[in-house]
Coordinates of C-alpha atoms in Angstrom, one line a residue:
M1 CA 37.3 -137.3 -192.2
G2 CA 35.0 -134.2 -192.4
H3 CA 34.7 -131.2 -190.3
E4 CA 32.1 -131.7 -187.4
F5 CA 30.2 -128.7 -186.5
I6 CA 27.5 -128.2 -183.7
T7 CA 24.9 -125.0 -183.6
L8 CA 21.7 -124.1 -182.1
F9 CA 18.9 -122.0 -182.8
D10 CA 15.0 -121.3 -182.5
V11 CA 12.5 -120.5 -185.0
H12 CA 13.5 -117.0 -185.2
Y13 CA 16.9 -117.6 -186.4
L14 CA 15.6 -120.8 -188.4
S15 CA 16.3 -119.4 -191.9
R16 CA 19.9 -118.2 -190.8
G17 CA 20.5 -121.7 -189.7
I18 CA 19.7 -123.2 -193.0
A19 CA 21.7 -120.5 -194.9
L20 CA 24.6 -121.4 -192.6
H21 CA 24.1 -125.1 -193.7
R22 CA 23.9 -124.1 -197.2
S23 CA 27.1 -122.1 -197.0
L24 CA 29.1 -125.2 -195.6
E25 CA 27.7 -127.3 -198.3
A26 CA 29.4 -124.9 -200.7
A27 CA 32.6 -124.2 -199.1
A28 CA 33.4 -126.9 -196.7
G29 CA 33.9 -130.2 -198.4
A30 CA 33.2 -133.1 -196.0
F31 CA 31.2 -131.8 -193.1
R32 CA 28.5 -132.9 -190.6
L33 CA 26.4 -130.1 -188.7
R34 CA 24.4 -130.8 -185.6
A35 CA 21.5 -128.3 -185.3
V36 CA 20.4 -128.4 -181.4
C37 CA 16.5 -127.2 -182.0
M38 CA 15.7 -124.5 -179.3
D39 CA 11.6 -125.2 -179.6
E40 CA 9.6 -127.8 -181.4
E41 CA 8.6 -125.7 -184.4
T42 CA 12.5 -125.7 -185.5
E43 CA 12.8 -129.5 -185.0
Q44 CA 9.8 -130.2 -187.1
A45 CA 11.1 -127.7 -190.1
L46 CA 14.5 -129.4 -190.1
R47 CA 12.8 -132.9 -190.0
R48 CA 10.6 -132.0 -192.6
L49 CA 13.3 -130.5 -194.8
D50 CA 15.8 -133.5 -194.1
L51 CA 19.0 -131.5 -195.2
A52 CA 22.1 -133.8 -196.2
N53 CA 24.9 -133.8 -193.5
L54 CA 22.5 -132.1 -191.2
V55 CA 21.7 -133.8 -187.9
V56 CA 18.5 -132.6 -186.1
V57 CA 19.0 -132.6 -182.4
P58 CA 16.0 -132.0 -179.9
L59 CA 16.6 -129.7 -177.1
A60 CA 14.8 -132.3 -175.1
E61 CA 17.8 -134.9 -175.7
V62 CA 20.3 -132.2 -174.3
E63 CA 18.6 -131.6 -171.3
R64 CA 17.9 -135.4 -170.2
H65 CA 21.6 -135.7 -170.9
D66 CA 22.6 -132.5 -168.9
R67 CA 20.6 -132.3 -165.8
A68 CA 22.4 -129.1 -164.8
L69 CA 21.1 -127.4 -167.8
R70 CA 17.7 -128.5 -167.5
G71 CA 18.0 -127.1 -163.9
V72 CA 18.6 -123.5 -164.8
K73 CA 16.1 -123.3 -167.5
R74 CA 13.3 -121.4 -165.4
D75 CA 16.0 -118.8 -164.3
R76 CA 16.9 -117.8 -167.7
T77 CA 15.3 -115.8 -170.4
Q78 CA 15.5 -117.4 -173.9
V79 CA 18.4 -115.9 -175.2
E80 CA 20.3 -116.4 -171.5
Y81 CA 19.1 -119.9 -172.1
C82 CA 20.6 -120.1 -175.6
W83 CA 23.8 -118.8 -174.2
T84 CA 24.3 -121.2 -171.2
A85 CA 23.4 -124.1 -173.7
T86 CA 26.3 -123.2 -175.8
P87 CA 28.9 -125.0 -173.7
A88 CA 26.4 -127.7 -172.8
V89 CA 25.8 -128.8 -176.5
C90 CA 29.4 -128.9 -177.3
L91 CA 30.0 -131.2 -174.2
Y92 CA 26.9 -133.2 -175.0
A93 CA 28.2 -134.1 -178.7
L94 CA 31.5 -135.1 -177.2
E95 CA 30.0 -137.2 -174.6
T96 CA 27.4 -139.1 -176.7
E97 CA 29.8 -139.6 -179.5
P98 CA 32.8 -141.3 -178.7
G99 CA 34.2 -141.5 -182.2
L100 CA 34.6 -137.3 -182.1
S101 CA 38.1 -136.3 -181.9
E102 CA 36.6 -132.5 -181.7
I103 CA 33.7 -130.3 -181.8
T104 CA 33.4 -126.9 -183.3
Y105 CA 30.6 -124.7 -182.3
L106 CA 29.2 -122.3 -185.0
D107 CA 26.9 -119.1 -184.2
A108 CA 23.9 -119.6 -186.6
D109 CA 24.2 -116.4 -188.3
L110 CA 27.5 -117.0 -189.8
M111 CA 28.0 -117.6 -193.7
F112 CA 30.9 -119.2 -195.2
F113 CA 32.5 -118.0 -198.3
S114 CA 35.4 -120.5 -198.8
D115 CA 37.0 -123.8 -197.0
P116 CA 37.7 -123.5 -193.2
Q117 CA 40.5 -126.0 -193.5
P118 CA 43.0 -123.0 -193.0
L119 CA 41.5 -122.3 -189.6
F120 CA 41.8 -125.9 -188.5
D121 CA 45.6 -125.7 -190.0
E122 CA 46.2 -123.0 -187.8
L123 CA 45.0 -125.0 -184.8
G124 CA 47.7 -127.4 -185.4
D125 CA 48.2 -129.5 -182.0
D126 CA 46.5 -127.1 -179.7
A127 CA 43.4 -128.2 -178.0
V128 CA 41.0 -124.9 -178.3
L129 CA 40.6 -122.5 -181.1
I130 CA 39.1 -119.2 -180.0
V131 CA 38.5 -116.0 -182.2
P132 CA 39.1 -112.5 -181.0
H133 CA 36.9 -109.6 -181.6
R134 CA 39.7 -107.5 -183.2
Y135 CA 37.5 -104.2 -182.6
T136 CA 38.1 -101.2 -184.7
D137 CA 39.2 -98.1 -182.8
E138 CA 35.4 -96.8 -183.0
H139 CA 34.3 -99.8 -181.1
G140 CA 37.1 -100.7 -179.1
H141 CA 35.3 -99.6 -175.9
M142 CA 32.6 -102.7 -176.3
E143 CA 35.5 -104.9 -175.4
Q144 CA 34.9 -104.1 -171.9
T145 CA 31.6 -105.7 -171.8
S146 CA 31.5 -108.0 -174.8
G147 CA 35.1 -109.3 -174.2
I148 CA 38.1 -109.9 -176.0
Y149 CA 37.0 -112.8 -177.8
N150 CA 33.6 -113.8 -179.8
V151 CA 31.5 -116.9 -179.0
E152 CA 30.9 -117.5 -182.6
W153 CA 33.6 -120.1 -183.8
L154 CA 35.0 -122.4 -180.9
T155 CA 36.7 -125.9 -181.5
F156 CA 37.4 -128.0 -178.4
R157 CA 39.4 -131.3 -178.9
R158 CA 38.7 -134.3 -177.0
D159 CA 41.8 -134.7 -174.8
D160 CA 42.5 -133.6 -171.3
D161 CA 43.2 -129.4 -172.4
G162 CA 40.4 -129.2 -174.4
L163 CA 37.9 -131.0 -172.0
A164 CA 39.2 -129.0 -169.1
V165 CA 38.5 -125.9 -170.9
L166 CA 35.0 -127.0 -172.0
H167 CA 33.8 -128.4 -168.6
W168 CA 35.1 -125.0 -166.9
W169 CA 33.4 -123.2 -169.1
H170 CA 30.1 -125.0 -168.9
D171 CA 30.1 -125.0 -165.1
R172 CA 30.7 -121.2 -165.1
C173 CA 27.7 -120.7 -167.3
I174 CA 25.4 -122.8 -165.3
E175 CA 26.4 -120.8 -162.1
W176 CA 25.8 -117.3 -164.0
C177 CA 24.7 -116.4 -167.4
Y178 CA 22.5 -113.5 -168.0
A179 CA 22.1 -110.6 -170.5
R180 CA 23.7 -108.1 -168.3
Y181 CA 27.4 -107.0 -167.5
E182 CA 28.1 -107.9 -163.7
D183 CA 31.6 -108.3 -161.8
G184 CA 33.5 -108.6 -164.8
K185 CA 31.0 -111.3 -166.7
M186 CA 28.6 -110.8 -169.3
G187 CA 26.6 -114.0 -170.9
D188 CA 28.7 -116.9 -171.6
Q189 CA 31.3 -114.4 -173.6
K190 CA 33.4 -112.7 -171.1
Y191 CA 34.4 -115.9 -169.5
L192 CA 36.6 -116.4 -172.5
D193 CA 38.8 -113.4 -171.8
D194 CA 41.8 -115.2 -169.8
W195 CA 41.4 -118.5 -171.4
P196 CA 45.1 -118.1 -173.1
D197 CA 46.3 -117.5 -169.7
R198 CA 43.9 -119.8 -167.5
F199 CA 44.5 -123.0 -169.6
S200 CA 46.8 -124.7 -171.6
R201 CA 47.1 -125.1 -175.7
V202 CA 44.2 -122.5 -176.3
H203 CA 45.1 -120.8 -179.6
V204 CA 43.9 -117.3 -180.6
L205 CA 43.1 -117.1 -184.4
K206 CA 45.2 -115.1 -186.3
H207 CA 43.7 -115.8 -189.8
P208 CA 41.9 -112.4 -190.8
G209 CA 39.2 -114.4 -192.9
G210 CA 37.9 -116.1 -189.8
G211 CA 35.7 -113.8 -187.8
L212 CA 35.3 -111.1 -190.1
A213 CA 32.3 -109.0 -188.4
P214 CA 30.7 -105.7 -188.8
W215 CA 32.9 -104.3 -185.6
N216 CA 36.0 -105.0 -187.2
V217 CA 35.4 -105.1 -191.0
T218 CA 37.0 -101.5 -191.6
N219 CA 40.4 -102.8 -190.0
Y220 CA 40.9 -104.6 -193.3
E221 CA 41.1 -104.2 -197.2
L222 CA 38.0 -106.3 -198.9
G223 CA 38.5 -107.7 -202.2
E224 CA 37.5 -110.4 -204.8
E225 CA 39.6 -113.1 -206.6
D226 CA 37.9 -116.0 -208.7
G227 CA 34.4 -115.1 -207.1
V228 CA 35.4 -115.6 -203.6
P229 CA 35.7 -112.2 -201.5
T230 CA 39.5 -111.7 -199.9
V231 CA 40.4 -110.2 -196.7
D232 CA 43.7 -108.2 -197.3
G233 CA 44.4 -110.6 -200.0
R234 CA 43.4 -113.8 -198.1
P235 CA 40.1 -115.5 -198.7
L236 CA 37.2 -114.5 -196.4
V237 CA 36.5 -118.0 -194.6
F238 CA 33.2 -116.7 -192.8
Y239 CA 31.7 -113.7 -191.8
H240 CA 29.6 -113.2 -188.7
H241 CA 26.1 -111.1 -189.7
H242 CA 25.6 -109.5 -186.3
S243 CA 22.3 -107.6 -185.5
L244 CA 20.6 -107.9 -188.9
R245 CA 16.8 -107.3 -188.9
L246 CA 14.4 -108.4 -191.7
Y247 CA 11.2 -107.2 -193.1
R248 CA 8.8 -108.7 -195.1
P249 CA 7.8 -106.9 -198.4
T250 CA 5.0 -105.1 -197.1
A251 CA 3.9 -101.7 -198.1
S252 CA 5.4 -100.0 -195.1
A253 CA 8.5 -101.8 -195.5
H254 CA 8.5 -100.4 -199.1
L255 CA 7.8 -96.9 -197.8
A256 CA 10.3 -97.3 -195.3
V257 CA 13.1 -98.1 -197.9
A258 CA 11.8 -95.3 -200.0
A259 CA 12.2 -93.1 -197.0
G260 CA 15.9 -94.3 -196.0
R261 CA 14.8 -96.1 -192.9
L262 CA 15.3 -99.6 -194.5
R263 CA 17.6 -101.0 -196.9
R264 CA 16.3 -102.5 -200.4
G265 CA 17.4 -106.1 -200.5
P266 CA 19.5 -107.3 -203.6
P267 CA 18.1 -108.8 -206.8
G268 CA 16.4 -112.0 -206.1
S269 CA 15.4 -111.0 -202.7
A270 CA 11.9 -109.2 -202.0
L271 CA 13.3 -108.8 -198.2
S272 CA 14.3 -105.2 -196.7
W273 CA 16.9 -105.1 -193.8
I274 CA 19.1 -103.0 -191.8
T275 CA 21.5 -103.5 -189.2
N276 CA 23.2 -101.5 -186.5
Y277 CA 26.4 -100.9 -188.3
P278 CA 27.2 -98.5 -191.3
V279 CA 27.8 -101.1 -194.5
S280 CA 30.3 -99.9 -197.4
P281 CA 29.3 -100.7 -200.9
P282 CA 32.1 -103.1 -201.5
E283 CA 31.1 -104.9 -198.1
R284 CA 27.3 -104.9 -199.0
R285 CA 28.0 -106.4 -202.6
L286 CA 30.5 -109.1 -201.5
I287 CA 29.4 -109.9 -198.1
W288 CA 25.6 -109.1 -197.5
D289 CA 24.1 -109.4 -200.7
P290 CA 24.9 -112.9 -200.7
Y291 CA 24.0 -113.6 -197.3
L292 CA 20.5 -111.9 -197.9
Q293 CA 19.9 -113.9 -201.4
A294 CA 20.6 -117.0 -199.1
L295 CA 18.1 -115.9 -196.6
G296 CA 15.4 -115.5 -199.0
A297 CA 16.2 -118.8 -200.6
A298 CA 16.0 -120.5 -197.1
G299 CA 12.7 -118.7 -196.5
R300 CA 11.2 -120.1 -199.9
L301 CA 12.4 -123.5 -198.8
L302 CA 10.4 -123.1 -195.8
A303 CA 7.4 -121.7 -197.3
G304 CA 7.6 -118.9 -195.1
R305 CA 10.1 -116.3 -193.4
P306 CA 11.0 -117.5 -189.9
G307 CA 12.9 -114.6 -188.2
V308 CA 11.6 -112.2 -190.7
G309 CA 9.4 -109.3 -189.2
T310 CA 6.9 -107.1 -190.5
Y311 CA 7.5 -102.9 -190.6
P312 CA 5.2 -101.5 -187.9
A313 CA 2.1 -100.9 -189.8
S314 CA 2.1 -97.7 -187.5
E315 CA 4.7 -96.2 -189.6
L316 CA 2.8 -96.8 -193.0
A317 CA 0.7 -93.7 -192.5
R318 CA 3.5 -91.3 -191.2
L319 CA 6.1 -92.5 -194.0
G320 CA 3.5 -92.2 -196.7
L321 CA 2.8 -88.6 -195.4
R322 CA 6.6 -87.7 -195.3
L323 CA 6.9 -89.2 -198.9
V324 CA 4.2 -87.1 -200.2
R325 CA 5.5 -84.2 -198.5
R326 CA 9.0 -84.5 -199.9
V327 CA 7.8 -85.1 -203.3
A328 CA 5.6 -82.0 -203.0
G329 CA 8.3 -79.7 -201.6
R330 CA 6.1 -78.6 -198.7
G331 CA 5.3 -79.8 -194.8
W332 CA 4.6 -78.3 -191.4
R333 CA 7.6 -75.9 -190.9
S334 CA 8.6 -72.5 -190.4
A335 CA 11.5 -70.9 -190.9
D336 CA 11.8 -70.6 -187.5
P337 CA 12.2 -74.1 -185.8
A338 CA 11.0 -72.8 -182.4
R339 CA 7.6 -72.3 -184.0
R340 CA 5.0 -74.5 -182.6
L341 CA 3.1 -76.9 -185.3
P342 CA 0.3 -75.2 -186.6
G343 CA -3.0 -76.3 -184.8
A344 CA -1.3 -78.9 -182.6
G345 CA -1.3 -76.9 -179.7
T346 CA 0.4 -79.1 -176.7
R347 CA -2.4 -81.6 -176.6
F348 CA -0.5 -84.6 -178.0
R349 CA 2.1 -84.2 -175.1
D350 CA -0.3 -85.1 -172.4
S351 CA -0.9 -88.5 -174.5
W352 CA 2.1 -89.6 -172.3
R353 CA 0.1 -89.4 -169.2
S354 CA -1.7 -92.7 -169.7
G355 CA -1.7 -95.8 -167.7
D356 CA -2.1 -97.8 -171.0
V357 CA 0.7 -96.0 -172.7
A358 CA 2.9 -96.7 -169.4
R359 CA 1.8 -100.5 -169.7
Q360 CA 2.7 -100.8 -173.2
M361 CA 6.2 -98.9 -173.1
L362 CA 6.9 -101.4 -170.3
E363 CA 5.9 -104.4 -171.9
L364 CA 8.3 -103.6 -174.9
T365 CA 11.0 -102.7 -172.7
E366 CA 10.8 -106.0 -171.0
S367 CA 10.9 -107.8 -174.2
Q368 CA 13.8 -105.4 -175.6
L369 CA 16.0 -106.0 -172.6
E370 CA 15.8 -109.8 -173.0
N371 CA 18.6 -109.1 -175.9
P372 CA 19.6 -105.8 -175.9
E373 CA 22.4 -106.4 -178.4
A374 CA 19.8 -106.8 -180.8
V375 CA 18.2 -103.3 -180.2
A376 CA 19.9 -100.5 -182.2
P377 CA 19.1 -97.6 -179.9
Y378 CA 20.5 -99.9 -177.0
T379 CA 23.8 -100.4 -178.9
A380 CA 23.9 -96.9 -179.7
F381 CA 23.6 -95.6 -176.2
R382 CA 26.5 -98.4 -175.3
E383 CA 28.6 -96.9 -177.9
V384 CA 27.9 -93.2 -176.7
L385 CA 28.3 -94.1 -173.2
G386 CA 31.7 -95.9 -173.8
R387 CA 33.3 -92.6 -174.8
L388 CA 32.6 -91.0 -171.2
V389 CA 33.3 -94.2 -168.9
D390 CA 37.0 -93.7 -169.0
D391 CA 37.0 -89.9 -168.7
P392 CA 39.2 -88.8 -165.6
A393 CA 37.6 -85.9 -165.1
L394 CA 34.0 -87.4 -164.6
P395 CA 33.4 -88.3 -160.8
R396 CA 33.2 -91.8 -159.8
P397 CA 30.1 -92.4 -159.6
A398 CA 28.7 -89.5 -161.6
R399 CA 25.6 -88.3 -161.3
L400 CA 23.7 -89.2 -164.8
L401 CA 19.9 -87.8 -165.2
D402 CA 17.8 -89.7 -167.8
I403 CA 15.4 -87.1 -168.6
G404 CA 12.3 -88.7 -170.3
A405 CA 13.2 -91.8 -168.7
G406 CA 9.9 -93.7 -169.9
A407 CA 10.4 -97.0 -168.6
G408 CA 13.9 -97.0 -167.3
A409 CA 15.5 -99.1 -169.5
Y410 CA 19.0 -97.0 -169.5
G411 CA 19.1 -97.4 -165.8
E412 CA 19.1 -101.2 -166.1
L413 CA 21.8 -100.8 -169.1
L414 CA 23.8 -99.0 -167.0
H415 CA 23.7 -101.7 -164.3
R416 CA 24.5 -104.2 -166.7
W417 CA 27.3 -102.8 -168.3
W418 CA 29.1 -100.1 -166.1
P419 CA 27.7 -101.2 -162.7
G420 CA 28.9 -98.5 -159.9
R421 CA 30.1 -96.3 -162.6
F422 CA 27.2 -93.9 -163.0
E423 CA 24.5 -93.0 -160.1
Y424 CA 21.4 -93.0 -162.1
V425 CA 18.4 -90.8 -161.8
G426 CA 15.4 -91.4 -164.2
A427 CA 13.0 -88.3 -164.7
D428 CA 9.8 -88.1 -166.1
Y429 CA 7.1 -85.6 -166.0
S430 CA 4.2 -88.5 -166.5
D431 CA 3.0 -89.8 -163.0
E432 CA 1.5 -92.7 -164.9
I433 CA 4.8 -93.7 -166.4
L434 CA 6.6 -92.9 -163.0
A435 CA 4.3 -95.3 -161.2
A436 CA 5.1 -97.9 -163.6
T437 CA 9.0 -97.6 -163.4
R438 CA 8.9 -97.2 -159.5
A439 CA 7.0 -100.6 -159.4
R440 CA 9.3 -102.3 -161.5
W441 CA 12.9 -101.1 -160.5
P442 CA 12.2 -100.5 -156.8
G443 CA 15.6 -99.9 -156.1
R444 CA 16.1 -97.2 -158.7
D445 CA 15.6 -93.4 -158.1
F446 CA 12.7 -92.0 -160.4
V447 CA 11.7 -88.3 -159.8
R448 CA 9.3 -86.1 -161.5
K449 CA 10.5 -83.4 -163.7
D450 CA 9.6 -81.3 -166.6
V451 CA 12.4 -80.6 -169.2
L452 CA 10.7 -76.9 -169.7
A453 CA 10.9 -76.1 -166.1
P454 CA 13.3 -73.7 -164.9
R455 CA 17.0 -75.3 -163.6
A456 CA 15.0 -78.5 -163.8
L457 CA 18.3 -80.6 -165.2
D458 CA 20.8 -78.9 -163.1
G459 CA 23.4 -80.7 -160.7
F460 CA 24.2 -83.4 -162.6
D461 CA 27.3 -84.5 -164.2
V462 CA 25.7 -86.0 -167.6
V463 CA 22.2 -85.4 -168.7
M464 CA 20.8 -87.7 -171.4
A465 CA 17.5 -87.2 -173.3
S466 CA 16.4 -90.1 -175.5
A467 CA 13.8 -88.8 -178.1
L468 CA 12.7 -86.6 -175.6
L469 CA 12.0 -83.7 -178.0
D470 CA 9.4 -86.0 -179.8
V471 CA 6.9 -85.2 -176.7
L472 CA 6.9 -81.4 -177.6
A473 CA 5.1 -79.5 -180.2
E474 CA 8.4 -76.9 -180.4
I475 CA 11.6 -78.2 -181.0
A476 CA 14.0 -74.9 -179.9
P477 CA 12.5 -74.6 -176.3
G478 CA 13.5 -78.3 -175.5
L479 CA 16.5 -78.2 -177.4
D480 CA 17.6 -75.0 -175.2
A481 CA 16.6 -76.4 -172.1
L482 CA 18.7 -79.6 -172.6
L483 CA 22.2 -77.7 -174.2
G484 CA 21.6 -75.2 -171.4
A485 CA 22.0 -77.5 -168.4
D486 CA 25.1 -77.4 -166.2
A487 CA 26.3 -80.5 -166.5
R488 CA 29.6 -81.0 -168.7
W489 CA 28.3 -83.7 -170.9
V490 CA 24.6 -83.5 -172.6
I491 CA 23.7 -86.6 -174.4
L492 CA 20.9 -85.9 -177.4
H493 CA 20.1 -89.6 -177.9
R494 CA 17.9 -91.0 -181.1
Q495 CA 17.4 -87.6 -182.7
R496 CA 16.1 -87.6 -186.1
I497 CA 18.0 -85.5 -188.4
D498 CA 16.6 -83.9 -191.5
P499 CA 19.3 -82.5 -194.0
R500 CA 17.1 -79.6 -194.9
R501 CA 15.1 -78.4 -192.3
S502 CA 14.0 -78.6 -188.7
H503 CA 9.8 -79.4 -188.4
V504 CA 7.7 -81.5 -186.5
E505 CA 4.8 -83.8 -187.3
V506 CA 2.0 -85.4 -185.7
A507 CA 2.4 -89.2 -185.7
G508 CA 1.2 -92.4 -184.1
G509 CA 3.1 -93.7 -181.1
Y510 CA 1.7 -96.7 -178.6
R511 CA -1.3 -98.4 -179.6
G512 CA -4.1 -95.9 -179.3
Q513 CA -1.7 -92.9 -179.3
R514 CA -1.3 -89.7 -181.0
T515 CA 2.2 -87.9 -180.4
Y516 CA 5.2 -85.8 -182.0
R517 CA 8.0 -86.6 -184.1
T518 CA 10.6 -83.7 -184.3
F519 CA 13.3 -83.5 -187.1
L520 CA 16.1 -81.5 -186.4
A521 CA 18.3 -79.8 -189.1
R522 CA 22.0 -80.3 -188.4
A523 CA 22.6 -76.7 -189.2
D524 CA 20.0 -75.8 -186.2
L525 CA 21.6 -78.3 -184.1
E526 CA 25.2 -76.9 -184.7
E527 CA 23.9 -73.4 -184.4
A528 CA 22.1 -74.0 -181.1
V529 CA 25.4 -75.9 -179.7
R530 CA 27.7 -72.9 -180.3
R531 CA 25.1 -70.5 -178.7
H532 CA 25.4 -72.4 -175.8
D533 CA 29.1 -72.6 -175.9
R534 CA 29.2 -76.5 -176.2
Q535 CA 30.8 -78.6 -178.8
I536 CA 29.9 -81.9 -180.7
A537 CA 32.3 -84.3 -179.0
G538 CA 30.9 -87.5 -180.8
E539 CA 28.2 -88.9 -183.2
V540 CA 26.7 -92.3 -183.3
R541 CA 24.4 -93.6 -185.8
V542 CA 21.3 -95.5 -184.2
D543 CA 19.4 -95.9 -187.6
A544 CA 18.6 -94.2 -191.1
G545 CA 18.5 -90.8 -190.3
V546 CA 18.6 -91.0 -186.5
H547 CA 21.5 -89.9 -184.5
S548 CA 22.8 -89.6 -181.0
F549 CA 25.3 -86.4 -180.0
V550 CA 27.6 -86.5 -177.2
L551 CA 27.9 -82.6 -176.4
E552 CA 30.5 -81.4 -174.4
R553 CA 30.7 -77.8 -172.6
S554 CA 33.5 -75.9 -174.1

């Protein structure tokens, strides 16, 4: 008897779903994979390919079978509906296929490297198999909002204990399944936290080769035996390629690779890529390169690349200019980082006083908040704030000023991930942006503040600035204003770091906008930190060349 699997995905994960299927073909022996298609484009593509051992399941079939699922569809975003549907598709398989003795759910962005039979062997006579996150110490704070276990692999047996767990989880997700942290819940995943205590015969996987992922890979020693990656000497069964973003081989993507913003794909893959996590050379060679090659093959099979984006065209000129200057060894810079960009004045700062820019900003923010786990600045923000949440010296709630709040995304993330822990105040100097954010978040406090105004940042426990220096033609005054705040904690979020020199460039922003991009030399940051009697208490990488810093008063 073969292994019985089920997954779900839409067109954005279509190439990942095909790569998952191909990896099972190579590693799993006899198997059958049911693919629940979350849109018609995915269904049409899979039917056209007619892949062996893959059963195409239209979402409409699941919804006809499960009226409760269909009933909450309008109440959920696309991502939230996928999460809500996860227990529903497992229940659908067991209820419509009487011959199934068990079903195993798989996330679509997994890749198998060896036979999964050892995981089933470990399950033994138990009814449910769940996989722990096994966070590293660096990422341990994520457990509070993301949970102890990951919804990446879940096996449910068709017996009283297995069905009891599945029915309970299904009903809870119908009641509440949203992309925010609230009352101990987060999406479909936090519900798993107490399963080993709440239910009988729930087995927590111990095999290190099941559930390897970016948040735990550094806990283990990677190796290779007979062409198969190993984890602490045991075969790697599957890896969860979380937070991967792919880009087509456009001119702007090639420039982004040259500038260190993206990673170049492996031989045989034209795709550029990046994740929210650092990737060691062994991890890249053994785990990421094979996956990227599989995604490239899936893209060719589809005569296109679903799930692959285009690196923003607005970046092209700016990246090209930076590369030219890098080669030429010159640029807009003075030895004094406080010096204003020649000829720039402050005219581009006022580009943020625009209703059109405010609308574009809010539209982008709404889209990103549908799946904040896929947005690098948001995941970095969660890691940064996670370092402060349990600080016993920080009041409850702690007053947090988000200076340069823009569309107010971080106020919403605080509400989702740490409700009640912070008293949020969003501040901006653009009346147009403030009008848009107050209309979108009527229950939140938004005030007009200019970072350069005397004592504008005083009176808070935490002051955070996200890419705020980018609105200024001068780096030093803005940096001094932030570090001089009377808050114990200052967070410099999303700051571009140049290893050689601080400088400012004029660049494109939102459609029709010109603004600044600031690059801060680490030596200049460290000197400013010392000058203001602070210390760097933490640092998180947001993206290539972009970092966030937790700055504590000494």
